[in-house]
mmCIF file of C-alpha atoms and ligand atoms in Angstrom:
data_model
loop_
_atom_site.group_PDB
_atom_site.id
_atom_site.type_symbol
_atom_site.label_atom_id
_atom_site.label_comp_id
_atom_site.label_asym_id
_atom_site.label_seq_id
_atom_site.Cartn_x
_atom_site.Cartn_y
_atom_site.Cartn_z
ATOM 1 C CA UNK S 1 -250.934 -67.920 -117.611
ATOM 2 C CA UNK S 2 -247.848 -68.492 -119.743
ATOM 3 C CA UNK S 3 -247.168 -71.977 -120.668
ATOM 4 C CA UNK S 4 -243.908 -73.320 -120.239
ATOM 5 C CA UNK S 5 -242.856 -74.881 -123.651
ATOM 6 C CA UNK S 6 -243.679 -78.745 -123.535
ATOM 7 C CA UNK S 7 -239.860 -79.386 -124.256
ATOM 8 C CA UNK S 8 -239.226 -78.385 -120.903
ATOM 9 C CA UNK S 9 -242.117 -79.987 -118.948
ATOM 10 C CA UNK S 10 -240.722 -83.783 -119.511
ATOM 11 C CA UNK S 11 -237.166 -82.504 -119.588
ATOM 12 C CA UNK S 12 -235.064 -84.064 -116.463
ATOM 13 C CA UNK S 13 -232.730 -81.410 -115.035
ATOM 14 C CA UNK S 14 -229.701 -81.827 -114.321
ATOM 15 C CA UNK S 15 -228.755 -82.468 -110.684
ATOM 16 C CA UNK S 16 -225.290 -81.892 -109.125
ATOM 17 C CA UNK S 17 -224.776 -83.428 -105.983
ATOM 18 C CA UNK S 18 -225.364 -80.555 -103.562
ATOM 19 C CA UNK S 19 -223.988 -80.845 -99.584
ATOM 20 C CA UNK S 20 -221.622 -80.713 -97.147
ATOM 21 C CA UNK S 21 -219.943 -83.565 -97.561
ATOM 22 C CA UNK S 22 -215.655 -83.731 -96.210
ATOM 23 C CA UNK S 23 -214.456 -85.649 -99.432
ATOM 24 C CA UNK S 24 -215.781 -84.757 -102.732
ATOM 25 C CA UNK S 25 -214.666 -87.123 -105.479
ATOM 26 C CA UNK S 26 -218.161 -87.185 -107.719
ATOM 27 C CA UNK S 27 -217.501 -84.657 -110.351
ATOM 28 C CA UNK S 28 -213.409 -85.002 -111.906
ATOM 29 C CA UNK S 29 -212.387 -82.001 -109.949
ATOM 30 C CA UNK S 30 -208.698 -81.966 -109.278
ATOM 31 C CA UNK S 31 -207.279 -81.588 -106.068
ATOM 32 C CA UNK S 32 -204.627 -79.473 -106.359
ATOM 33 C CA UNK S 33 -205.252 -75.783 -105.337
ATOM 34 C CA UNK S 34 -203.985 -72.728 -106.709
ATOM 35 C CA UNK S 35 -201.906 -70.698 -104.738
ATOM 36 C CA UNK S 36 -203.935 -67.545 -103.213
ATOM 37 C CA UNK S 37 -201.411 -64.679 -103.901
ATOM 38 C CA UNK S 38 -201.204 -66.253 -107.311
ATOM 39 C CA UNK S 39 -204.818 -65.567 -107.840
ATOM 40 C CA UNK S 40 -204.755 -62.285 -105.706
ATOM 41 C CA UNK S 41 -202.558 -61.090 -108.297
ATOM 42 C CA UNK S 42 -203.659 -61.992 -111.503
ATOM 43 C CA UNK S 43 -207.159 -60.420 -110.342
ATOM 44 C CA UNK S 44 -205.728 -57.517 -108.515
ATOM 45 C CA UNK S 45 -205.615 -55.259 -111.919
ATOM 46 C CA UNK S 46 -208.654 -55.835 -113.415
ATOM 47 C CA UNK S 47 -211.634 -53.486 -114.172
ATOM 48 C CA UNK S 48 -215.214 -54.918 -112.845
ATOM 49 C CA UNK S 49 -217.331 -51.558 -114.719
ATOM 50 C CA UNK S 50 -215.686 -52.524 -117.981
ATOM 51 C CA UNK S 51 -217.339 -55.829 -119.951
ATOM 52 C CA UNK S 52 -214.293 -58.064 -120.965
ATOM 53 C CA UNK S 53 -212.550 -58.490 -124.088
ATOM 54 C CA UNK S 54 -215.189 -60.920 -126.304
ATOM 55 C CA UNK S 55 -212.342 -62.667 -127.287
ATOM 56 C CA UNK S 56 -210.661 -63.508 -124.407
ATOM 57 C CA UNK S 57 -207.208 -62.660 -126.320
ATOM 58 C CA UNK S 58 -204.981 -63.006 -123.363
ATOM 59 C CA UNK S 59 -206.626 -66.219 -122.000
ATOM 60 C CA UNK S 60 -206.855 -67.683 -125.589
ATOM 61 C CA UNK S 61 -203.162 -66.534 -126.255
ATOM 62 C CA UNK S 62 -201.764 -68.698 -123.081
ATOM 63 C CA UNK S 63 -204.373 -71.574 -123.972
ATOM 64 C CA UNK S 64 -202.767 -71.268 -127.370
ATOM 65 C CA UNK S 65 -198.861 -71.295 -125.952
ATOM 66 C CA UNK S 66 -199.131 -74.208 -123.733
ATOM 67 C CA UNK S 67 -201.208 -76.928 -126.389
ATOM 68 C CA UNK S 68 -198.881 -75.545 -129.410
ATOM 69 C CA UNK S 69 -202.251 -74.654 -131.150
ATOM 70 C CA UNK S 70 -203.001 -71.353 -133.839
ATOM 71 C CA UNK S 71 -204.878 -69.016 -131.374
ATOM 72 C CA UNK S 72 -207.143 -67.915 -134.403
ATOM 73 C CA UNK S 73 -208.603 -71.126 -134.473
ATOM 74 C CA UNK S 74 -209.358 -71.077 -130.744
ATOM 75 C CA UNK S 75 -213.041 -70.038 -129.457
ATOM 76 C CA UNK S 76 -212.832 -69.562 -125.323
ATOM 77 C CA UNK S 77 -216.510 -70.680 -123.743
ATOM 78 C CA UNK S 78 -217.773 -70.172 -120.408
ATOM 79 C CA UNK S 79 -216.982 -73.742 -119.506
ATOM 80 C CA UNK S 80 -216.828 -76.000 -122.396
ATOM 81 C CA UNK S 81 -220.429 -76.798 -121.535
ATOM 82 C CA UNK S 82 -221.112 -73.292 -123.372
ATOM 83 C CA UNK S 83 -219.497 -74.446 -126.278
ATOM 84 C CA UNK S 84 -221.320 -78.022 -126.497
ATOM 85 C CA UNK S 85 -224.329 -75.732 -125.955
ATOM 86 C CA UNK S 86 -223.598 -73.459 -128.632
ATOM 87 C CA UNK S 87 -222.521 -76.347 -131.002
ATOM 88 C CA UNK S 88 -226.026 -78.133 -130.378
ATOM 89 C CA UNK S 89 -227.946 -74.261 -130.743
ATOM 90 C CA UNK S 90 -226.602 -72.958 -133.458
ATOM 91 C CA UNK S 91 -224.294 -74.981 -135.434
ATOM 92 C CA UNK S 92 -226.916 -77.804 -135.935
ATOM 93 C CA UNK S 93 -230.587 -76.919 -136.625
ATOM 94 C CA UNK S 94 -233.917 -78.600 -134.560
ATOM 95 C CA UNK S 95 -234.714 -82.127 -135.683
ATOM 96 C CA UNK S 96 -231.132 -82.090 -136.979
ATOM 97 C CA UNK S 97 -229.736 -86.065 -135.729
ATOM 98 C CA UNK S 98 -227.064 -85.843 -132.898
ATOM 99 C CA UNK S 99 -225.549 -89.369 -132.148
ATOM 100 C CA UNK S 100 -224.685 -89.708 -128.627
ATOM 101 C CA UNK S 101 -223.216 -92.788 -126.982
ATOM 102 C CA UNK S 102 -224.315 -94.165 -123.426
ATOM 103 C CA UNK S 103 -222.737 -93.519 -121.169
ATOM 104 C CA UNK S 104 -220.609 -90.560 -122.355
ATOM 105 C CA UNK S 105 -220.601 -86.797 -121.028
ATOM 106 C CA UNK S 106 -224.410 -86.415 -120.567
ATOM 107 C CA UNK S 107 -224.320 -82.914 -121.638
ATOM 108 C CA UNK S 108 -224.243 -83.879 -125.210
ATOM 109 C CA UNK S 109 -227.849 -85.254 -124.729
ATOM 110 C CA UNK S 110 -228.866 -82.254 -122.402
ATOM 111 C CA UNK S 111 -228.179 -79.451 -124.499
ATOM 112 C CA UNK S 112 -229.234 -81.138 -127.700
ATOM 113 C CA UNK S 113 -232.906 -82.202 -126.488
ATOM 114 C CA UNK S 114 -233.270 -78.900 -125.396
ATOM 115 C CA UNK S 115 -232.242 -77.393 -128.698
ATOM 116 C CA UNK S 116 -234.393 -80.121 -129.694
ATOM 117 C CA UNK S 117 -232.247 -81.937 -132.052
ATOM 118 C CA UNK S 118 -233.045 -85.423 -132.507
ATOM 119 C CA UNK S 119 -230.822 -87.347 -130.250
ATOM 120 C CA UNK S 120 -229.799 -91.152 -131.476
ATOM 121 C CA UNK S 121 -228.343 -93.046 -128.396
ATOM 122 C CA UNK S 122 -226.232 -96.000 -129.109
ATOM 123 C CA UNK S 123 -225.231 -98.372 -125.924
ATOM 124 C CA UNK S 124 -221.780 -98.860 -125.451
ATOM 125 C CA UNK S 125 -220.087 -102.685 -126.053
ATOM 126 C CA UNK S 126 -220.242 -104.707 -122.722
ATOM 127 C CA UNK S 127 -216.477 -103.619 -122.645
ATOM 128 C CA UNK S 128 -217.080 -100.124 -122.376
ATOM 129 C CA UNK S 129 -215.054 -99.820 -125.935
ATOM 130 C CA UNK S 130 -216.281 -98.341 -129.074
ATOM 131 C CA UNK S 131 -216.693 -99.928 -132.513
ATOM 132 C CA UNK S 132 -215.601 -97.234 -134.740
ATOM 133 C CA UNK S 133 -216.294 -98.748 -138.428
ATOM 134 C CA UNK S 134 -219.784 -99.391 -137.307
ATOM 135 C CA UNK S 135 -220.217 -95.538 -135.831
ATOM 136 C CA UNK S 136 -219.155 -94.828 -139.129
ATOM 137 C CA UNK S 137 -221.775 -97.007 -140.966
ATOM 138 C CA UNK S 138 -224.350 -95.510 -138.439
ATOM 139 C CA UNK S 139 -223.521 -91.859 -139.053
ATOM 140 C CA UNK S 140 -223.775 -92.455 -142.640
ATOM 141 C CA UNK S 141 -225.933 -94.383 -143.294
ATOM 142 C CA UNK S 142 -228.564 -93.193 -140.217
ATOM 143 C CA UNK S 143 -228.677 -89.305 -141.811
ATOM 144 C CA UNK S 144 -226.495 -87.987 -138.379
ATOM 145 C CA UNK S 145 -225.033 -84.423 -138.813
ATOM 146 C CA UNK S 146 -223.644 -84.323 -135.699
ATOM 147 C CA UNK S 147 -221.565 -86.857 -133.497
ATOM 148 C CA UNK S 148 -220.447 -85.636 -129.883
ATOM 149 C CA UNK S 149 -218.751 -88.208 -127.280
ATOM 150 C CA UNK S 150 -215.338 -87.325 -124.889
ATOM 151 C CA UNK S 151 -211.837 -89.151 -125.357
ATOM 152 C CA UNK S 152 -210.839 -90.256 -123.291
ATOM 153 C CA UNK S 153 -214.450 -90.821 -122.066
ATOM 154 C CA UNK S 154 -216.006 -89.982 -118.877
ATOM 155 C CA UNK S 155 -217.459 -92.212 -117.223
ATOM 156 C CA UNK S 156 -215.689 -95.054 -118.776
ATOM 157 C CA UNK S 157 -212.084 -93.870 -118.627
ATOM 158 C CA UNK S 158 -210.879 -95.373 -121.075
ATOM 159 C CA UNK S 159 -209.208 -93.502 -124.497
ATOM 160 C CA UNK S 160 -210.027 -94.462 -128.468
ATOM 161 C CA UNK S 161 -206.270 -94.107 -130.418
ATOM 162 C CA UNK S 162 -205.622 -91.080 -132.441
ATOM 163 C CA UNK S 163 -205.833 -93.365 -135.634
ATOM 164 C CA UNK S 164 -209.390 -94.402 -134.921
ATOM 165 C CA UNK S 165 -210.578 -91.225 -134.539
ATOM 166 C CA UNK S 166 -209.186 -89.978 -137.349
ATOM 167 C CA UNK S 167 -210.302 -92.569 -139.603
ATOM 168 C CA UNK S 168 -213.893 -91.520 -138.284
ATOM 169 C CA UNK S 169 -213.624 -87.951 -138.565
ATOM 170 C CA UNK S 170 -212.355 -88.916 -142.279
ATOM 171 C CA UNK S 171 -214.909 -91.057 -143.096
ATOM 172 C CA UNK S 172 -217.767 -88.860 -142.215
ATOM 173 C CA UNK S 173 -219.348 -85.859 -143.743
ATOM 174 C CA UNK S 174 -221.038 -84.904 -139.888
ATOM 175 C CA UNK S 175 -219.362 -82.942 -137.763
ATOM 176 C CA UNK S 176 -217.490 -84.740 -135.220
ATOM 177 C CA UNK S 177 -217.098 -82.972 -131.797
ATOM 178 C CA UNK S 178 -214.416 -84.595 -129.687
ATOM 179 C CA UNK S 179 -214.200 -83.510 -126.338
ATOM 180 C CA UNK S 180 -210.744 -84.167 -125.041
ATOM 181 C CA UNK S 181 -211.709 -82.940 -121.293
ATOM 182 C CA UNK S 182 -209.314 -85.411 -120.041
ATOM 183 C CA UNK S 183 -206.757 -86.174 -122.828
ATOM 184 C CA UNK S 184 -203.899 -83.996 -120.730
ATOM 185 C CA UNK S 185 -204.409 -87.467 -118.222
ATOM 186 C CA UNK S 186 -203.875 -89.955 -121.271
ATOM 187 C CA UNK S 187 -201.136 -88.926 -123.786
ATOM 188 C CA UNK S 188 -201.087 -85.500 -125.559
ATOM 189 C CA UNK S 189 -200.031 -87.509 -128.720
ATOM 190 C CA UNK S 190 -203.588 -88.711 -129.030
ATOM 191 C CA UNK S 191 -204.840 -85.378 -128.787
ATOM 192 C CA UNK S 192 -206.304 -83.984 -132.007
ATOM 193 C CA UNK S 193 -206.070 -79.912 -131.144
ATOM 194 C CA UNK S 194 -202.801 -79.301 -133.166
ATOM 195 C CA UNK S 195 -204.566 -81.054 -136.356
ATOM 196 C CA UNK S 196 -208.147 -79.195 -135.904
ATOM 197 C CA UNK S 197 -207.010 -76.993 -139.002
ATOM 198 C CA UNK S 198 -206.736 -79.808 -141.554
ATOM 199 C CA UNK S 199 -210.560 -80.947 -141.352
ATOM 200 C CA UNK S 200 -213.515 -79.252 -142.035
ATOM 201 C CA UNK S 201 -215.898 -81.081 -139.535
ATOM 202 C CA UNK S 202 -214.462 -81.144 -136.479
ATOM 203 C CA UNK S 203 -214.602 -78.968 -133.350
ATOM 204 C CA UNK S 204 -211.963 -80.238 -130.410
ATOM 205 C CA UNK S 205 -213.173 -79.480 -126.746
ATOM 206 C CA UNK S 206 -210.649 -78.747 -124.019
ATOM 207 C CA UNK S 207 -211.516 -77.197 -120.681
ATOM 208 C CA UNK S 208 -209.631 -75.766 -117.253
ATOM 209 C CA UNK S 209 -211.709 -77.389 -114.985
ATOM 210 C CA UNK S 210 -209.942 -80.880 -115.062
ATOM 211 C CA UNK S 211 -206.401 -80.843 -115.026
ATOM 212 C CA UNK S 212 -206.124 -76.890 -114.857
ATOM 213 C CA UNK S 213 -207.603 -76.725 -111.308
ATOM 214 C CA UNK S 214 -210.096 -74.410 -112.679
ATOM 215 C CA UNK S 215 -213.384 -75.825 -112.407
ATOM 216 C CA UNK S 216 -215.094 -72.402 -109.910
ATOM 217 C CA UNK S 217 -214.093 -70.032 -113.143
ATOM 218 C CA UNK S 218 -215.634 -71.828 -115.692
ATOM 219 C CA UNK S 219 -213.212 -71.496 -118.228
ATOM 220 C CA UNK S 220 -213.221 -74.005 -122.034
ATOM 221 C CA UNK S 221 -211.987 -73.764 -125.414
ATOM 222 C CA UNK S 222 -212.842 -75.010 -128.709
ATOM 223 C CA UNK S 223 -210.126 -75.581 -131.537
ATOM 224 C CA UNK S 224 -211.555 -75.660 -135.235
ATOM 225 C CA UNK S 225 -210.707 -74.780 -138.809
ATOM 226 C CA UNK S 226 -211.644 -71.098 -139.356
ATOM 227 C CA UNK S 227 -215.030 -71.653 -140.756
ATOM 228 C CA UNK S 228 -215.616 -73.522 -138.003
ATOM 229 C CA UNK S 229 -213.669 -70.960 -135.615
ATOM 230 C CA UNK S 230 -216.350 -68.022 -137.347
ATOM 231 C CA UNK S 231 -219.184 -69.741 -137.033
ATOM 232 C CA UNK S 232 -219.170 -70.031 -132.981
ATOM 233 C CA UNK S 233 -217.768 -66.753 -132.767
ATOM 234 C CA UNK S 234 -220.601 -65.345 -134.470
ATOM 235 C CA UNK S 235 -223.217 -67.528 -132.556
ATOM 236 C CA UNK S 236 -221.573 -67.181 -128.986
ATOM 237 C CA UNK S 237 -222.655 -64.391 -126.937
ATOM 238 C CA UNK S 238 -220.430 -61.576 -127.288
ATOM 239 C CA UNK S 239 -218.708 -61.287 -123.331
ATOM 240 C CA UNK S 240 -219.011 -65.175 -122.686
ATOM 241 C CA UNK S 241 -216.015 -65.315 -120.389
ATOM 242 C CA UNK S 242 -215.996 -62.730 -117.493
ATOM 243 C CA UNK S 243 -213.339 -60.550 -116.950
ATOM 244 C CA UNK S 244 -212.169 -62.273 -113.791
ATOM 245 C CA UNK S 245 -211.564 -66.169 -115.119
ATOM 246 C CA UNK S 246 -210.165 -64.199 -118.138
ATOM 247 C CA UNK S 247 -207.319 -62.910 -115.921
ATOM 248 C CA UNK S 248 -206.921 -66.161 -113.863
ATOM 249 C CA UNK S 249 -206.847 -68.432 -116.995
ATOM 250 C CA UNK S 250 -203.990 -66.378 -118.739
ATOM 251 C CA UNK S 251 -201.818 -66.446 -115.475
ATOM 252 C CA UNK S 252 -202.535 -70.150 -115.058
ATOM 253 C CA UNK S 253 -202.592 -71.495 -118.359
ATOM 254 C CA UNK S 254 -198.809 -69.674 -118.399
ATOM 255 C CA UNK S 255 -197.281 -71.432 -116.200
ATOM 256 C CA UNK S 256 -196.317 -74.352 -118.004
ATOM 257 C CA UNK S 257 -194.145 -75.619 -115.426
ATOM 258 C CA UNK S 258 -197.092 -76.262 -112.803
ATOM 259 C CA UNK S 259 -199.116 -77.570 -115.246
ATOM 260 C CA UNK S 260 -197.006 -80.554 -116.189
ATOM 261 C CA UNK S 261 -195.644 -81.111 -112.070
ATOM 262 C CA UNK S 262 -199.771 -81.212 -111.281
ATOM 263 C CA UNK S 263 -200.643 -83.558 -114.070
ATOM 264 C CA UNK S 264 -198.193 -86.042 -113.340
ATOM 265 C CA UNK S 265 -199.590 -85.537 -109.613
ATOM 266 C CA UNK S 266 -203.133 -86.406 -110.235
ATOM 267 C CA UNK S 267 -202.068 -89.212 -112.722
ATOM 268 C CA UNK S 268 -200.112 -90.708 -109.966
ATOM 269 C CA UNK S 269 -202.836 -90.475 -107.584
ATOM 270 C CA UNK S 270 -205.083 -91.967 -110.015
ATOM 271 C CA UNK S 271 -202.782 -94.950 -110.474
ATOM 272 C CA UNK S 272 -202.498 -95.206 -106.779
ATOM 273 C CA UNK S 273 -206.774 -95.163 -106.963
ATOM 274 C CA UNK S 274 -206.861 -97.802 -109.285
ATOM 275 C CA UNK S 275 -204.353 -100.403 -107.494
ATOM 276 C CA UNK S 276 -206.005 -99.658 -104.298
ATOM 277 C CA UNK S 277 -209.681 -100.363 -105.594
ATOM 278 C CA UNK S 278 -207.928 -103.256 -107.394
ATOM 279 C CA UNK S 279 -206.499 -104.782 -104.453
ATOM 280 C CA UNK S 280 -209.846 -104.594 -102.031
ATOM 281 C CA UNK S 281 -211.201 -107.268 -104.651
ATOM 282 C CA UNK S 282 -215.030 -106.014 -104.120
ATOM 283 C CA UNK S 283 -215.289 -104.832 -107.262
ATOM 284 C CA UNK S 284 -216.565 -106.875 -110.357
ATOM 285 C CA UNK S 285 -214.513 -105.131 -112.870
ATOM 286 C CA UNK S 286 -212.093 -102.455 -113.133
ATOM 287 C CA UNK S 287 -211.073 -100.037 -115.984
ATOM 288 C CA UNK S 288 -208.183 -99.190 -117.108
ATOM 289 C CA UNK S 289 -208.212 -95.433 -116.391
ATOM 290 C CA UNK S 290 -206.582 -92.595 -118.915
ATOM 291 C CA UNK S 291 -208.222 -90.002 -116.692
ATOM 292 C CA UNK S 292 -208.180 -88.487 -113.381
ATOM 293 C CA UNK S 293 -210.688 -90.748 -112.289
ATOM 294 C CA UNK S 294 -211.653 -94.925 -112.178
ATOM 295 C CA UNK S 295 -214.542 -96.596 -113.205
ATOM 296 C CA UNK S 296 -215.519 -99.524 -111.246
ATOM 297 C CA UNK S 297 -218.415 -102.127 -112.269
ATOM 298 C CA UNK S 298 -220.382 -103.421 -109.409
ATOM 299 C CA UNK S 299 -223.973 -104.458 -108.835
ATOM 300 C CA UNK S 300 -224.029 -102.872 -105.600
ATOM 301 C CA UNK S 301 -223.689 -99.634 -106.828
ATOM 302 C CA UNK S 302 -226.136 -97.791 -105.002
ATOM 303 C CA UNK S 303 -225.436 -99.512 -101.945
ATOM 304 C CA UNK S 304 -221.834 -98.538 -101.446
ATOM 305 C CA UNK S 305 -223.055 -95.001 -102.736
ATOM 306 C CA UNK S 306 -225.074 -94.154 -100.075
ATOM 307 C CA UNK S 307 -222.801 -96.137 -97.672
ATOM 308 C CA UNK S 308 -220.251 -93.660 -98.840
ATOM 309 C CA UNK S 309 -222.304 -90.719 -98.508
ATOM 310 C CA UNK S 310 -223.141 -91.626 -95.062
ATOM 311 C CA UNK S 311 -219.259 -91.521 -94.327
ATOM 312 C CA UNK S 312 -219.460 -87.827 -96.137
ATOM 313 C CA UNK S 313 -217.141 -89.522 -99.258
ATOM 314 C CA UNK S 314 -218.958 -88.732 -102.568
ATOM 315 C CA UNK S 315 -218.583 -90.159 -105.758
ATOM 316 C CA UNK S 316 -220.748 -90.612 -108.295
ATOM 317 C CA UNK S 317 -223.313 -93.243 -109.005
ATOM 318 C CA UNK S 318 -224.490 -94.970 -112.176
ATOM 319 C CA UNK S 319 -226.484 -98.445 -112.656
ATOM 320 C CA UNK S 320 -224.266 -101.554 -112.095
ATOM 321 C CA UNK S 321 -220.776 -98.961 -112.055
ATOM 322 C CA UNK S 322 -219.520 -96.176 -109.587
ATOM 323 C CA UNK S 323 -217.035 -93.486 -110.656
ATOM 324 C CA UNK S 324 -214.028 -92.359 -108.585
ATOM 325 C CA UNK S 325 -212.336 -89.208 -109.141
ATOM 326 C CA UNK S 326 -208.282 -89.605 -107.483
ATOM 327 C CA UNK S 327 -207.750 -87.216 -104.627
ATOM 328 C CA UNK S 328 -205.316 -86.491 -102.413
ATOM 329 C CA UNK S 329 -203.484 -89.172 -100.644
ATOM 330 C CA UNK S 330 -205.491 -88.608 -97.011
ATOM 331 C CA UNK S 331 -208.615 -88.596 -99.393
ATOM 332 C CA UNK S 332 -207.803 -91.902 -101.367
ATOM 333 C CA UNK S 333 -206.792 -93.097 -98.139
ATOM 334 C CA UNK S 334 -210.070 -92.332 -96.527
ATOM 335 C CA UNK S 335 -212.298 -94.019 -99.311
ATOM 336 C CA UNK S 336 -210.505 -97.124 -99.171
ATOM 337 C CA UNK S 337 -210.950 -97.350 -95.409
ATOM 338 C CA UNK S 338 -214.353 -96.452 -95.697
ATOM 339 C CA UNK S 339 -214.600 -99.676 -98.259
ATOM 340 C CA UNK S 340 -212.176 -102.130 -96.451
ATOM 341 C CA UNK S 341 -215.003 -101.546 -93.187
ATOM 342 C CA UNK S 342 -218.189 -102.155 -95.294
ATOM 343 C CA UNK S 343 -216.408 -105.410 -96.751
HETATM 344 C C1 PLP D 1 -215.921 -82.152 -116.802
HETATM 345 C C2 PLP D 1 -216.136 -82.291 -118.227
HETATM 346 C C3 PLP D 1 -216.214 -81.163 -119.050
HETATM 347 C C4 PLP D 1 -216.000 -79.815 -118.454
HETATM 348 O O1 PLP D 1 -217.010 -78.950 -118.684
HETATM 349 P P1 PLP D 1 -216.806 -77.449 -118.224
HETATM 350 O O2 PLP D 1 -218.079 -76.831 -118.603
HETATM 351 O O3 PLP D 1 -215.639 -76.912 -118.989
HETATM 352 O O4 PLP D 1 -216.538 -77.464 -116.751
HETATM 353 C C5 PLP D 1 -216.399 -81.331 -120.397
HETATM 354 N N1 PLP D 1 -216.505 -82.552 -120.949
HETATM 355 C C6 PLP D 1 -216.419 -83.658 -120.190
HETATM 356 C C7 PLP D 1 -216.489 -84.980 -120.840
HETATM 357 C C8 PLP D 1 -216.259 -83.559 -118.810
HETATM 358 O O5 PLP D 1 -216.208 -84.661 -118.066
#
């Protein structure tokens, strides 16, 4: 019989929410759907017996256009969770440290246990907010090579200042991956893609399925110095990103235009979110959200989550907190309804 490596016999899988359930709000997706004909189009050329372009020129190019960013620095992934994946296989060897804070992303820890890197979890402060001289003394003085969390952070919500993070990313010799999933929600002036090129240990995450409305094509970039850059490049596998989300991500990631009008829709559905949850006063705390989804503290967590489920409304569950992802008005709508009856 073939043994399945130990590694994987006490690993816990991952498990997305699978179901039919009306209103989906457990997993960041935005709400806004691409136009059809739109899609039709950008597909309707392209050649399914040829493998794609291994660089994804055209997607990368647009990517490249809209963030203001050197497309030779940019490395396109089949999701950004390929590129955390290939960051944790091959950029960082086993038993290398990996500091990961809880909660963040939990794909950080996924990918680097099974690439069995030593993960070092730190909790969070009981504000949700990160102390960044004392991540500093920890990387340094703990032997970490490798420090991965999101800004602004999922689950949390809430965003560490451009000045912070670049005092840590100065301060350490690791490499510091910074995962700005959600930045296009917060401010892009506390985004750290157009500065990649000046430091030579960071790697700067963005992906389409947040605020591009891309999450079915599974589309992510990475933004690095060239070393960097090479390094994935040569450790990626060679047609990551199929031919299809290739064509869909250069037509979409073109259209500046949409882009912006659809951010500042989910943002102000995500405001709405917040003062609505606010106002229903069942919650214990509230955070300040500079994403496309809230993050509420409650003891009763579990509770309202199944309540919710039962009224086919998911979000997503953690111990003591619930997080929210803004939908469309009817869907907002809907969940606080759904709340104001179990009150
Ligand atoms: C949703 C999300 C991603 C996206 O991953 P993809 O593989 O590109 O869909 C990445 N990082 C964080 C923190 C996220 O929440």
């Amino acid at each position: 019989m073939f043994n399945i490596p130990e590694k994987l016999q006490c690993f816990v899988p991952y498990h997305p929410l699978v179901g039919d359930y009306k209103i989906r709000l457990d997993v960041n997706e935005s709400f806004i759907e691409l136009p059809p004909e739109k899609i039709a189009k950008a597909i309707s050329g392209v050649r399914l017996n040829r493998y794609p372009d291994p660089y994804a020129t055209a997607a990368v190019k647009a990517f490249a256009g809209l963030f203001g960013v050197n497309p030779e620095l940019v490395t396109a992934g089949n999701g950004s969770d390929e590129l955390i994946a290939i960051t944790a296989s091959s950029l960082l060897q086993k038993g290398d440290k990996i500091l990961c804070y809880k909660p963040d992303f939990s794909m950080y820890a996924f990918y680097s246990r099974l690439y069995e890197l030593d993960v070092v979890e730190l909790q969070k402060r009981e504000d949700m907010t990160v102390d960044i001289d004392n991540m500093i003394d920890y990387i340094n003085r703990g032997g970490i090579k490798c420090v991965m969390f999101s800004n602004p952070c999922n689950p949390t919500s809430l965003g560490i200042e451009k000045a912070e993070i670049k005092r840590l990313i100065s301060g350490v010799k690791a490499l510091v991956v910074l995962d700005e999933a959600y930045m296009d929600f917060w401010n892009e002036r506390e985004s750290l893609l157009s500065e990649a090129h000046n430091y030579d240990n960071l790697i700067v995450l963005r992906t389409c399925s947040k605020s591009v409305a891309l999450a079915g094509i599974r589309l992510g970039f990475a933004v690095a110095n060239e070393r960097i850059t090479s390094a994935l490049k040569t450790a990626k596998s060679p047609f990551n990103v199929n031919v299809l989300s290739q064509a869909i991500g250069e037509v979409v990631l073109s259209d500046a235009e949409k882009y912006k009008s659809s951010i500042a829709l989910i943002k102000e559905s995500a405001a709405r979110l917040y003062s609505s949850l606010k106002d229903l006063n069942i919650f214990e705390k509230i955070y300040e959200t500079r994403t496309n989804f809230v993050f509420a503290k409650t003891p009763e967590s579990h509770k309202i989550y199944e309540y919710l489920l039962s009224k086919s409304i998911a979000v997503r569950c953690f111990d003591g907190y619930l997080r929210i992802c803004a939908g469309t008005e009817e869907e907002n709508k809907a969940l606080i309804n759904a709340l104001q009856k179990n009150n």
